[in-house]
Amino acid sequence: MPVDIVAFWDAVLRQDERALPAFFSQDAVVRWHCSNERFTAAEFVRANCEYPGSWAGEMERHEDLGDLQITVMRVFPQDGTASFHVTSFFTLRDGRIESLDEYWADDGPAPAWRQTMGIGVPIR
């Protein structure tokens, strides 16, 4: 049975250290490219579950390409003090995550130099 990506993200947001390991193959690798970090599955679970705060999120896009799954999530602390977007590329093998490459970005206003140009409009 393939990985349930929605259930994976639910476990991530709940910081469920019991559920998360089951999504990964034994030799899985997780890469957070924006901070130049590589984790084992166990290290990823620890980093995610020990991250401070309570989290929520919404899936904005999910592309199912068989053994490659791509998601775009908006993730935010439940107190609403911040907002982030993460684009995730899941490589699957035998129904589990073999590798996960993630690109995290802080949400915020356009930089001042672009605002002074008077171009573009907010997405939301």
mmCIF file of N, CA, C and O in Angstrom, residues 17-66:
data_model
loop_
_atom_site.group_PDB
_atom_site.id
_atom_site.type_symbol
_atom_site.label_atom_id
_atom_site.label_comp_id
_atom_site.label_asym_id
_atom_site.label_seq_id
_atom_site.Cartn_x
_atom_site.Cartn_y
_atom_site.Cartn_z
ATOM 1 N N GLU A 17 5.240 11.580 17.255
ATOM 2 C CA GLU A 17 6.483 10.812 17.191
ATOM 3 C C GLU A 17 6.259 9.301 17.120
ATOM 4 O O GLU A 17 7.171 8.564 16.751
ATOM 5 N N ARG A 18 5.069 8.849 17.454
ATOM 6 C CA ARG A 18 4.763 7.419 17.333
ATOM 7 C C ARG A 18 4.366 7.044 15.913
ATOM 8 O O ARG A 18 4.730 5.981 15.424
ATOM 9 N N ALA A 19 3.615 7.916 15.247
ATOM 10 C CA ALA A 19 3.116 7.599 13.910
ATOM 11 C C ALA A 19 4.147 7.837 12.815
ATOM 12 O O ALA A 19 4.193 7.101 11.826
ATOM 13 N N LEU A 20 4.964 8.862 12.954
ATOM 14 C CA LEU A 20 5.851 9.269 11.858
ATOM 15 C C LEU A 20 6.840 8.205 11.389
ATOM 16 O O LEU A 20 7.022 8.039 10.179
ATOM 17 N N PRO A 21 7.504 7.456 12.263
ATOM 18 C CA PRO A 21 8.492 6.493 11.759
ATOM 19 C C PRO A 21 7.932 5.482 10.766
ATOM 20 O O PRO A 21 8.644 5.046 9.856
ATOM 21 N N ALA A 22 6.683 5.118 10.893
ATOM 22 C CA ALA A 22 6.087 4.101 10.013
ATOM 23 C C ALA A 22 5.989 4.558 8.561
ATOM 24 O O ALA A 22 5.836 3.733 7.660
ATOM 25 N N PHE A 23 6.083 5.850 8.303
ATOM 26 C CA PHE A 23 6.003 6.356 6.937
ATOM 27 C C PHE A 23 7.316 6.179 6.165
ATOM 28 O O PHE A 23 7.332 6.282 4.953
ATOM 29 N N PHE A 24 8.415 5.922 6.859
ATOM 30 C CA PHE A 24 9.741 5.931 6.248
ATOM 31 C C PHE A 24 10.324 4.537 6.091
ATOM 32 O O PHE A 24 10.116 3.667 6.940
ATOM 33 N N SER A 25 11.109 4.339 5.018
ATOM 34 C CA SER A 25 11.900 3.120 4.892
ATOM 35 C C SER A 25 13.037 3.193 5.911
ATOM 36 O O SER A 25 13.357 4.269 6.435
ATOM 37 N N GLN A 26 13.641 2.071 6.194
ATOM 38 C CA GLN A 26 14.671 1.995 7.229
ATOM 39 C C GLN A 26 15.856 2.905 6.923
ATOM 40 O O GLN A 26 16.453 3.472 7.836
ATOM 41 N N ASP A 27 16.202 3.056 5.658
ATOM 42 C CA ASP A 27 17.377 3.854 5.275
ATOM 43 C C ASP A 27 16.998 5.197 4.651
ATOM 44 O O ASP A 27 17.759 5.788 3.895
ATOM 45 N N ALA A 28 15.836 5.709 4.987
ATOM 46 C CA ALA A 28 15.342 6.965 4.405
ATOM 47 C C ALA A 28 16.269 8.136 4.721
ATOM 48 O O ALA A 28 16.933 8.170 5.759
ATOM 49 N N VAL A 29 16.256 9.092 3.786
ATOM 50 C CA VAL A 29 17.034 10.315 3.929
ATOM 51 C C VAL A 29 16.089 11.496 3.743
ATOM 52 O O VAL A 29 15.243 11.491 2.843
ATOM 53 N N VAL A 30 16.233 12.501 4.609
ATOM 54 C CA VAL A 30 15.442 13.734 4.503
ATOM 55 C C VAL A 30 16.430 14.885 4.350
ATOM 56 O O VAL A 30 17.397 14.990 5.117
ATOM 57 N N ARG A 31 16.183 15.739 3.352
ATOM 58 C CA ARG A 31 17.045 16.888 3.115
ATOM 59 C C ARG A 31 16.227 18.169 3.181
ATOM 60 O O ARG A 31 15.225 18.285 2.490
ATOM 61 N N TRP A 32 16.670 19.099 4.032
ATOM 62 C CA TRP A 32 16.110 20.449 4.096
ATOM 63 C C TRP A 32 17.110 21.353 3.394
ATOM 64 O O TRP A 32 18.101 21.801 3.980
ATOM 65 N N HIS A 33 16.878 21.598 2.133
ATOM 66 C CA HIS A 33 17.850 22.285 1.291
ATOM 67 C C HIS A 33 18.098 23.731 1.712
ATOM 68 O O HIS A 33 19.233 24.208 1.622
ATOM 69 N N CYS A 34 17.087 24.436 2.177
ATOM 70 C CA CYS A 34 17.250 25.857 2.506
ATOM 71 C C CYS A 34 18.174 26.075 3.702
ATOM 72 O O CYS A 34 18.797 27.138 3.819
ATOM 73 N N SER A 35 18.279 25.088 4.585
ATOM 74 C CA SER A 35 19.172 25.208 5.738
ATOM 75 C C SER A 35 20.358 24.245 5.635
ATOM 76 O O SER A 35 21.125 24.100 6.588
ATOM 77 N N ASN A 36 20.498 23.582 4.472
ATOM 78 C CA ASN A 36 21.640 22.705 4.193
ATOM 79 C C ASN A 36 21.784 21.604 5.243
ATOM 80 O O ASN A 36 22.864 21.368 5.778
ATOM 81 N N GLU A 37 20.662 20.900 5.530
ATOM 82 C CA GLU A 37 20.678 19.826 6.522
ATOM 83 C C GLU A 37 20.191 18.522 5.907
ATOM 84 O O GLU A 37 19.268 18.517 5.090
ATOM 85 N N ARG A 38 20.824 17.434 6.330
ATOM 86 C CA ARG A 38 20.425 16.083 5.927
ATOM 87 C C ARG A 38 20.175 15.284 7.198
ATOM 88 O O ARG A 38 20.969 15.324 8.137
ATOM 89 N N PHE A 39 19.057 14.549 7.201
ATOM 90 C CA PHE A 39 18.641 13.796 8.374
ATOM 91 C C PHE A 39 18.351 12.338 8.019
ATOM 92 O O PHE A 39 17.889 12.044 6.922
ATOM 93 N N THR A 40 18.545 11.462 8.990
ATOM 94 C CA THR A 40 17.954 10.129 8.917
ATOM 95 C C THR A 40 16.469 10.309 9.249
ATOM 96 O O THR A 40 16.052 11.367 9.731
ATOM 97 N N ALA A 41 15.688 9.268 9.059
ATOM 98 C CA ALA A 41 14.267 9.350 9.412
ATOM 99 C C ALA A 41 14.105 9.629 10.907
ATOM 100 O O ALA A 41 13.289 10.462 11.304
ATOM 101 N N ALA A 42 14.896 8.967 11.734
ATOM 102 C CA ALA A 42 14.798 9.173 13.195
ATOM 103 C C ALA A 42 15.157 10.607 13.575
ATOM 104 O O ALA A 42 14.511 11.211 14.435
ATOM 105 N N GLU A 43 16.164 11.174 12.918
ATOM 106 C CA GLU A 43 16.540 12.562 13.197
ATOM 107 C C GLU A 43 15.451 13.527 12.740
ATOM 108 O O GLU A 43 15.154 14.508 13.418
ATOM 109 N N PHE A 44 14.843 13.244 11.593
ATOM 110 C CA PHE A 44 13.737 14.070 11.110
ATOM 111 C C PHE A 44 12.584 14.056 12.110
ATOM 112 O O PHE A 44 12.020 15.101 12.439
ATOM 113 N N VAL A 45 12.229 12.866 12.585
ATOM 114 C CA VAL A 45 11.132 12.754 13.550
ATOM 115 C C VAL A 45 11.464 13.564 14.803
ATOM 116 O O VAL A 45 10.618 14.318 15.303
ATOM 117 N N ARG A 46 12.682 13.455 15.269
ATOM 118 C CA ARG A 46 13.069 14.210 16.465
ATOM 119 C C ARG A 46 13.010 15.719 16.209
ATOM 120 O O ARG A 46 12.459 16.469 17.019
ATOM 121 N N ALA A 47 13.582 16.175 15.100
ATOM 122 C CA ALA A 47 13.568 17.614 14.776
ATOM 123 C C ALA A 47 12.139 18.127 14.658
ATOM 124 O O ALA A 47 11.806 19.204 15.160
ATOM 125 N N ASN A 48 11.276 17.362 14.009
ATOM 126 C CA ASN A 48 9.890 17.782 13.824
ATOM 127 C C ASN A 48 9.124 17.780 15.148
ATOM 128 O O ASN A 48 8.418 18.736 15.462
ATOM 129 N N CYS A 49 9.269 16.732 15.911
ATOM 130 C CA CYS A 49 8.456 16.579 17.120
ATOM 131 C C CYS A 49 8.938 17.443 18.280
ATOM 132 O O CYS A 49 8.154 17.763 19.168
ATOM 133 N N GLU A 50 10.204 17.829 18.273
ATOM 134 C CA GLU A 50 10.717 18.690 19.334
ATOM 135 C C GLU A 50 10.707 20.165 18.946
ATOM 136 O O GLU A 50 11.087 21.017 19.750
ATOM 137 N N TYR A 51 10.255 20.464 17.719
ATOM 138 C CA TYR A 51 10.158 21.865 17.310
ATOM 139 C C TYR A 51 9.104 22.535 18.193
ATOM 140 O O TYR A 51 8.031 21.986 18.405
ATOM 141 N N PRO A 52 9.408 23.720 18.720
ATOM 142 C CA PRO A 52 8.470 24.333 19.672
ATOM 143 C C PRO A 52 7.143 24.741 19.045
ATOM 144 O O PRO A 52 7.070 25.064 17.863
ATOM 145 N N GLY A 53 6.115 24.724 19.856
ATOM 146 C CA GLY A 53 4.806 25.215 19.451
ATOM 147 C C GLY A 53 3.876 24.127 18.971
ATOM 148 O O GLY A 53 4.252 22.964 18.825
ATOM 149 N N SER A 54 2.644 24.543 18.720
ATOM 150 C CA SER A 54 1.610 23.678 18.155
ATOM 151 C C SER A 54 1.328 24.185 16.755
ATOM 152 O O SER A 54 1.217 25.394 16.530
ATOM 153 N N TRP A 55 1.155 23.257 15.810
ATOM 154 C CA TRP A 55 1.152 23.611 14.390
ATOM 155 C C TRP A 55 -0.147 23.237 13.700
ATOM 156 O O TRP A 55 -0.856 22.327 14.110
ATOM 157 N N ALA A 56 -0.413 23.935 12.637
ATOM 158 C CA ALA A 56 -1.545 23.660 11.755
ATOM 159 C C ALA A 56 -1.045 23.859 10.328
ATOM 160 O O ALA A 56 0.069 24.337 10.106
ATOM 161 N N GLY A 57 -1.876 23.512 9.380
ATOM 162 C CA GLY A 57 -1.466 23.695 7.993
ATOM 163 C C GLY A 57 -2.569 23.315 7.039
ATOM 164 O O GLY A 57 -3.605 22.768 7.435
ATOM 165 N N GLU A 58 -2.311 23.621 5.786
ATOM 166 C CA GLU A 58 -3.255 23.260 4.727
ATOM 167 C C GLU A 58 -2.485 22.890 3.479
ATOM 168 O O GLU A 58 -1.485 23.525 3.137
ATOM 169 N N MET A 59 -2.925 21.812 2.855
ATOM 170 C CA MET A 59 -2.310 21.383 1.610
ATOM 171 C C MET A 59 -2.853 22.249 0.487
ATOM 172 O O MET A 59 -4.059 22.323 0.287
ATOM 173 N N GLU A 60 -1.973 22.889 -0.221
ATOM 174 C CA GLU A 60 -2.377 23.731 -1.345
ATOM 175 C C GLU A 60 -2.281 22.993 -2.674
ATOM 176 O O GLU A 60 -2.974 23.338 -3.626
ATOM 177 N N ARG A 61 -1.412 21.974 -2.716
ATOM 178 C CA ARG A 61 -1.263 21.224 -3.964
ATOM 179 C C ARG A 61 -0.650 19.865 -3.654
ATOM 180 O O ARG A 61 0.209 19.746 -2.774
ATOM 181 N N HIS A 62 -1.100 18.852 -4.398
ATOM 182 C CA HIS A 62 -0.545 17.502 -4.283
ATOM 183 C C HIS A 62 -0.504 16.908 -5.682
ATOM 184 O O HIS A 62 -1.546 16.790 -6.336
ATOM 185 N N GLU A 63 0.682 16.558 -6.117
ATOM 186 C CA GLU A 63 0.862 15.901 -7.411
ATOM 187 C C GLU A 63 1.274 14.458 -7.164
ATOM 188 O O GLU A 63 2.295 14.200 -6.522
ATOM 189 N N ASP A 64 0.475 13.527 -7.659
ATOM 190 C CA ASP A 64 0.730 12.101 -7.503
ATOM 191 C C ASP A 64 1.326 11.579 -8.807
ATOM 192 O O ASP A 64 0.621 11.449 -9.809
ATOM 193 N N LEU A 65 2.622 11.302 -8.784
ATOM 194 C CA LEU A 65 3.320 10.800 -9.966
ATOM 195 C C LEU A 65 3.850 9.390 -9.704
ATOM 196 O O LEU A 65 4.954 9.038 -10.106
ATOM 197 N N GLY A 66 3.062 8.613 -8.994
ATOM 198 C CA GLY A 66 3.465 7.247 -8.665
ATOM 199 C C GLY A 66 4.475 7.238 -7.542
ATOM 200 O O GLY A 66 4.161 7.608 -6.421
#
